[in-house]
Amino acid sequence: MKNKLIILMTLFSFMIAAEIKGYSIFNYDNNAFSVDRAYFQYTDDISDELFFKLIYDVGRDSDEEGDTKLSSYLKNAYVDWKIDDLGKLSMGLLSTNSYSVQQKTWGYRFISKSTVHKYKFTDTADFGVGFSRSIGSFNLNFQLLNGEGFNNPDSDEKVKSYFRLLYGESNLSKNDGNNYGLVISTFEGDDGDQDNESLFGVFTGWSKDKLRLGFEYYTYESWNTNMLETELLTSVNANYSVNENLDIFMRHEMYEVDGVNNSDTAETLIGGVWNPTKGLYIAPNVAVNDDSEDYRLSFMFKY
């Protein structure tokens, strides 16, 4: 009995020291209700130098027949090791550095993914190592990752490199300020140039009082049926806080493909976000493109 009590007290102390949070995304779209995403996050400061993070992700997955079902994945499982004044070393299943700052400038992941993620220019997480260091207002982040993404094992014994240079405030959805950034990722496969992929992007954001603005531009090159394909993506977004419980927003994105199948599309996302009580967000929104208008009602339950 005494040993069991000690174990329970130890577990209880461990849970108090750690932080548990997450959120679920609930949508009404095309006359149907759906839970599209759920995240469970556990973090803990193991010591003054070592930080641990784990995220469990449940989302929609499509099989070969096109049937979507809820599938679960381990999204993050890594440690950050602060090495004196040299910087921070990260090891494990990491979030890639290509999209996180831009996603915070956009601010509404539960309504729509960041554009660089939406058009699959980058994986959101992968296995590997990373290093980051801040010098004044500059932050340098470099990663070497498998290249297959967080839900696939390594299959080619090649690594993909990610580089991000950031100047300014990294989270404009919470803080006033501005930022400028550069992202580059490269992958060189076994089959000469025809396995290679590269991403180049620039972004900037600004936030002051009730207004937040963001701009992004990317070029992504890859090979498709022995032909080099170039994809271009431009995005602008604006958010205005009417009051402490209500925001309105707009995002316009332009996507162009130059390669095997040339095409160009544009979409504008408009809506509002109402926060009637702590942890609940309700967002009527519409996505407008050349072919259709998609009216949606998005919810986020955050804890």
XYZ file of C-alpha atoms in Angstrom:
303
model
C 0.000 0.000 0.000
C 2.820 2.385 0.876
C 4.604 1.732 -2.445
C 1.385 2.356 -4.405
C 0.857 5.629 -2.565
C 4.403 6.740 -3.375
C 3.869 5.893 -7.069
C 0.572 7.815 -7.189
C 2.132 10.833 -5.484
C 5.053 10.755 -7.914
C 2.711 10.594 -10.933
C 0.587 13.407 -9.515
C 3.649 15.607 -8.992
C 4.814 14.818 -12.530
C 1.448 15.862 -14.034
C 1.408 19.123 -12.045
C 4.871 20.048 -13.306
C 3.877 19.384 -16.924
C 1.354 21.200 -19.125
C -1.469 19.466 -20.981
C -3.546 21.243 -23.606
C -5.079 20.792 -27.039
C -7.989 21.621 -29.289
C -10.593 20.088 -31.614
C -11.864 21.438 -34.954
C -15.571 20.961 -35.709
C -17.095 22.055 -39.038
C -20.429 22.363 -40.781
C -19.710 22.273 -44.517
C -21.705 21.099 -47.549
C -24.735 20.286 -45.389
C -22.759 17.924 -43.153
C -21.151 18.033 -39.697
C -17.623 16.753 -39.156
C -14.813 16.699 -36.601
C -11.844 17.339 -38.870
C -8.998 17.549 -36.371
C -8.123 16.991 -32.748
C -4.793 17.673 -31.028
C -3.516 16.560 -27.650
C -0.333 18.269 -26.448
C 1.895 17.422 -23.488
C 4.946 19.523 -22.600
C 7.351 19.492 -19.688
C 10.496 21.316 -18.615
C 12.593 18.343 -17.593
C 15.340 20.671 -16.393
C 16.515 24.249 -16.939
C 18.243 23.068 -20.113
C 15.918 20.332 -21.399
C 12.342 20.732 -22.689
C 10.091 17.894 -23.922
C 7.063 18.127 -26.207
C 4.606 15.488 -27.428
C 1.620 16.065 -29.742
C -0.920 13.433 -30.717
C -2.849 14.302 -33.902
C -6.184 12.869 -35.054
C -7.311 13.982 -38.518
C -9.037 12.991 -41.737
C -7.167 10.535 -43.947
C -8.137 9.318 -47.441
C -7.693 5.739 -48.638
C -7.332 4.566 -52.262
C -11.113 4.609 -52.742
C -11.306 8.244 -51.586
C -13.067 7.385 -48.338
C -12.079 9.791 -45.550
C -11.776 8.469 -42.031
C -10.320 9.654 -38.772
C -6.761 8.418 -38.312
C -4.337 9.061 -35.479
C -0.655 9.981 -35.697
C 2.184 10.967 -33.447
C 2.850 14.528 -34.685
C 5.645 15.673 -32.338
C 7.932 13.878 -29.917
C 11.155 15.772 -29.330
C 13.455 17.445 -26.834
C 14.978 20.923 -26.969
C 18.413 21.133 -25.359
C 19.654 24.640 -24.505
C 23.429 24.617 -24.820
C 24.609 27.554 -22.706
C 24.777 30.643 -24.948
C 25.424 28.694 -28.152
C 21.793 27.983 -29.066
C 19.199 25.228 -28.932
C 19.536 21.669 -30.278
C 16.308 19.774 -31.098
C 16.085 15.996 -31.578
C 13.212 13.668 -32.472
C 9.966 14.142 -34.400
C 10.078 17.903 -35.064
C 7.786 20.508 -36.567
C 9.458 21.789 -39.732
C 10.547 25.429 -39.708
C 8.944 26.357 -43.068
C 5.484 27.433 -41.917
C 5.062 28.047 -38.165
C 5.745 31.810 -38.068
C 3.476 32.453 -41.076
C 0.731 30.312 -39.526
C 0.797 32.452 -36.378
C 0.591 35.625 -38.478
C -2.444 34.130 -40.246
C -3.806 33.076 -36.856
C -6.675 30.773 -37.880
C -5.365 27.240 -38.400
C -8.761 25.832 -37.371
C -10.394 27.581 -40.357
C -7.717 26.913 -42.971
C -4.128 25.695 -43.039
C -1.300 28.127 -43.730
C -0.943 28.459 -47.511
C 2.494 26.807 -47.767
C 1.011 23.788 -45.928
C -2.309 23.845 -47.799
C -0.628 23.511 -51.211
C 1.785 20.843 -49.903
C 4.967 22.838 -50.433
C 6.244 21.510 -47.090
C 5.699 18.744 -44.563
C 4.544 19.972 -41.173
C 6.707 17.544 -39.160
C 9.462 15.006 -39.733
C 12.128 12.957 -37.973
C 15.586 14.427 -37.490
C 17.614 17.110 -35.745
C 17.558 20.889 -35.703
C 19.532 23.816 -34.374
C 18.377 27.368 -33.670
C 20.059 30.464 -32.312
C 18.894 34.002 -31.652
C 21.211 36.972 -32.116
C 19.454 40.181 -31.185
C 16.246 40.368 -33.252
C 17.477 37.667 -35.657
C 16.705 33.951 -35.297
C 18.491 31.287 -37.349
C 16.927 27.822 -37.600
C 18.440 24.857 -39.493
C 17.106 21.271 -39.703
C 18.200 17.942 -41.236
C 15.162 15.654 -41.560
C 14.241 12.384 -43.277
C 12.145 14.060 -45.977
C 9.139 11.692 -45.945
C 7.043 13.508 -43.344
C 5.830 12.547 -39.888
C 3.479 9.714 -40.932
C 5.944 7.824 -43.160
C 9.134 5.867 -42.392
C 12.433 6.757 -44.075
C 12.708 4.885 -47.387
C 15.653 6.359 -49.304
C 18.430 7.023 -46.768
C 18.499 10.651 -47.944
C 17.906 13.736 -45.814
C 16.076 16.974 -46.516
C 17.508 20.276 -45.295
C 15.398 23.159 -43.973
C 16.610 26.689 -43.325
C 14.760 29.678 -41.866
C 16.013 33.167 -41.134
C 13.653 35.367 -39.112
C 13.923 38.985 -38.069
C 11.431 40.383 -35.569
C 8.398 39.075 -33.667
C 7.605 35.379 -34.184
C 3.989 35.412 -32.925
C 2.011 38.352 -34.294
C -1.333 36.788 -33.383
C -0.478 37.494 -29.718
C 2.014 40.362 -29.832
C 2.373 43.684 -31.627
C 5.389 44.109 -33.878
C 6.603 43.084 -37.298
C 8.715 40.372 -38.898
C 10.600 39.496 -42.081
C 11.565 35.956 -42.975
C 13.198 33.639 -45.483
C 12.598 29.874 -45.813
C 14.559 27.425 -47.972
C 14.312 23.644 -48.159
C 16.175 21.283 -50.494
C 16.137 17.557 -51.172
C 18.478 15.641 -53.486
C 17.385 12.111 -54.349
C 19.098 9.091 -55.894
C 17.967 9.609 -59.496
C 19.950 12.743 -60.340
C 17.967 15.936 -60.827
C 14.722 14.009 -61.331
C 14.401 13.269 -57.616
C 15.257 16.770 -56.463
C 12.883 19.202 -54.751
C 13.420 22.772 -53.591
C 11.399 25.455 -51.837
C 12.205 29.154 -51.631
C 9.953 31.586 -49.799
C 9.821 35.036 -48.247
C 7.263 36.397 -45.808
C 6.513 39.437 -43.703
C 3.935 40.411 -41.110
C 2.839 43.425 -39.104
C 0.566 43.823 -36.076
C -0.474 46.948 -34.174
C -3.426 47.428 -31.814
C -6.456 45.909 -33.626
C -4.946 45.294 -37.079
C -2.746 42.414 -38.300
C -1.362 41.990 -41.840
C 0.653 39.260 -43.554
C 2.277 38.592 -46.941
C 3.906 35.386 -48.306
C 5.533 34.373 -51.599
C 6.921 30.904 -52.503
C 8.404 29.017 -55.433
C 8.503 25.211 -55.321
C 10.348 23.103 -57.918
C 10.028 19.346 -58.417
C 10.068 16.771 -61.207
C 6.865 15.334 -62.666
C 7.090 12.641 -65.425
C 10.671 13.680 -66.298
C 9.787 17.359 -66.563
C 10.679 20.139 -64.162
C 7.543 21.637 -62.632
C 7.487 25.039 -60.952
C 4.715 26.066 -58.587
C 4.231 29.684 -57.492
C 2.184 30.777 -54.489
C 1.329 34.262 -53.249
C -0.820 35.032 -50.219
C -1.973 38.167 -48.376
C -4.099 38.253 -45.231
C -5.624 40.889 -42.972
C -7.299 40.657 -39.576
C -9.153 43.341 -37.622
C -10.304 42.995 -34.004
C -13.712 44.651 -33.710
C -13.633 44.056 -29.955
C -12.080 41.585 -27.520
C -14.542 38.847 -28.552
C -14.942 39.418 -32.310
C -12.462 39.456 -35.230
C -13.029 39.771 -38.964
C -10.519 38.519 -41.531
C -9.660 38.166 -45.206
C -7.081 36.021 -47.019
C -6.402 36.015 -50.760
C -4.135 33.413 -52.349
C -2.937 32.916 -55.944
C -1.492 29.564 -57.081
C 0.169 28.864 -60.438
C 1.686 25.700 -61.942
C 4.180 25.770 -64.823
C 5.067 22.280 -66.028
C 3.272 19.150 -67.247
C -0.166 20.594 -66.505
C -0.164 24.380 -66.576
C -2.831 25.970 -64.432
C -3.587 28.929 -62.195
C -6.183 29.400 -59.480
C -7.131 32.075 -56.982
C -9.190 31.899 -53.812
C -10.416 34.454 -51.303
C -11.381 33.488 -47.768
C -13.588 35.909 -45.798
C -15.185 35.541 -42.390
C -15.332 36.360 -38.729
C -14.335 34.716 -35.448
C -16.505 35.035 -32.352
C -15.118 34.019 -28.950
C -18.231 34.004 -26.696
C -16.527 32.237 -23.792
C -13.099 30.942 -22.853
C -12.021 28.044 -25.081
C -14.818 28.312 -27.678
C -14.399 29.938 -31.106
C -17.164 30.138 -33.725
C -16.246 31.224 -37.260
C -18.711 31.661 -40.145
C -16.638 31.925 -43.332
C -16.816 31.596 -47.101
C -14.155 30.487 -49.611
C -14.679 32.130 -53.007
C -12.909 31.045 -56.219
C -13.599 31.149 -59.956
C -15.854 28.081 -59.869
C -17.758 28.152 -56.611
C -18.532 29.643 -53.233
C -18.127 27.351 -50.225
C -20.004 28.536 -47.115
C -18.804 27.005 -43.864
C -19.254 27.247 -40.122
C -16.073 26.345 -38.222
C -15.729 25.718 -34.485
C -12.707 25.251 -32.265
C -12.850 23.850 -28.733
C -9.592 24.762 -26.979
C -8.407 23.635 -23.589
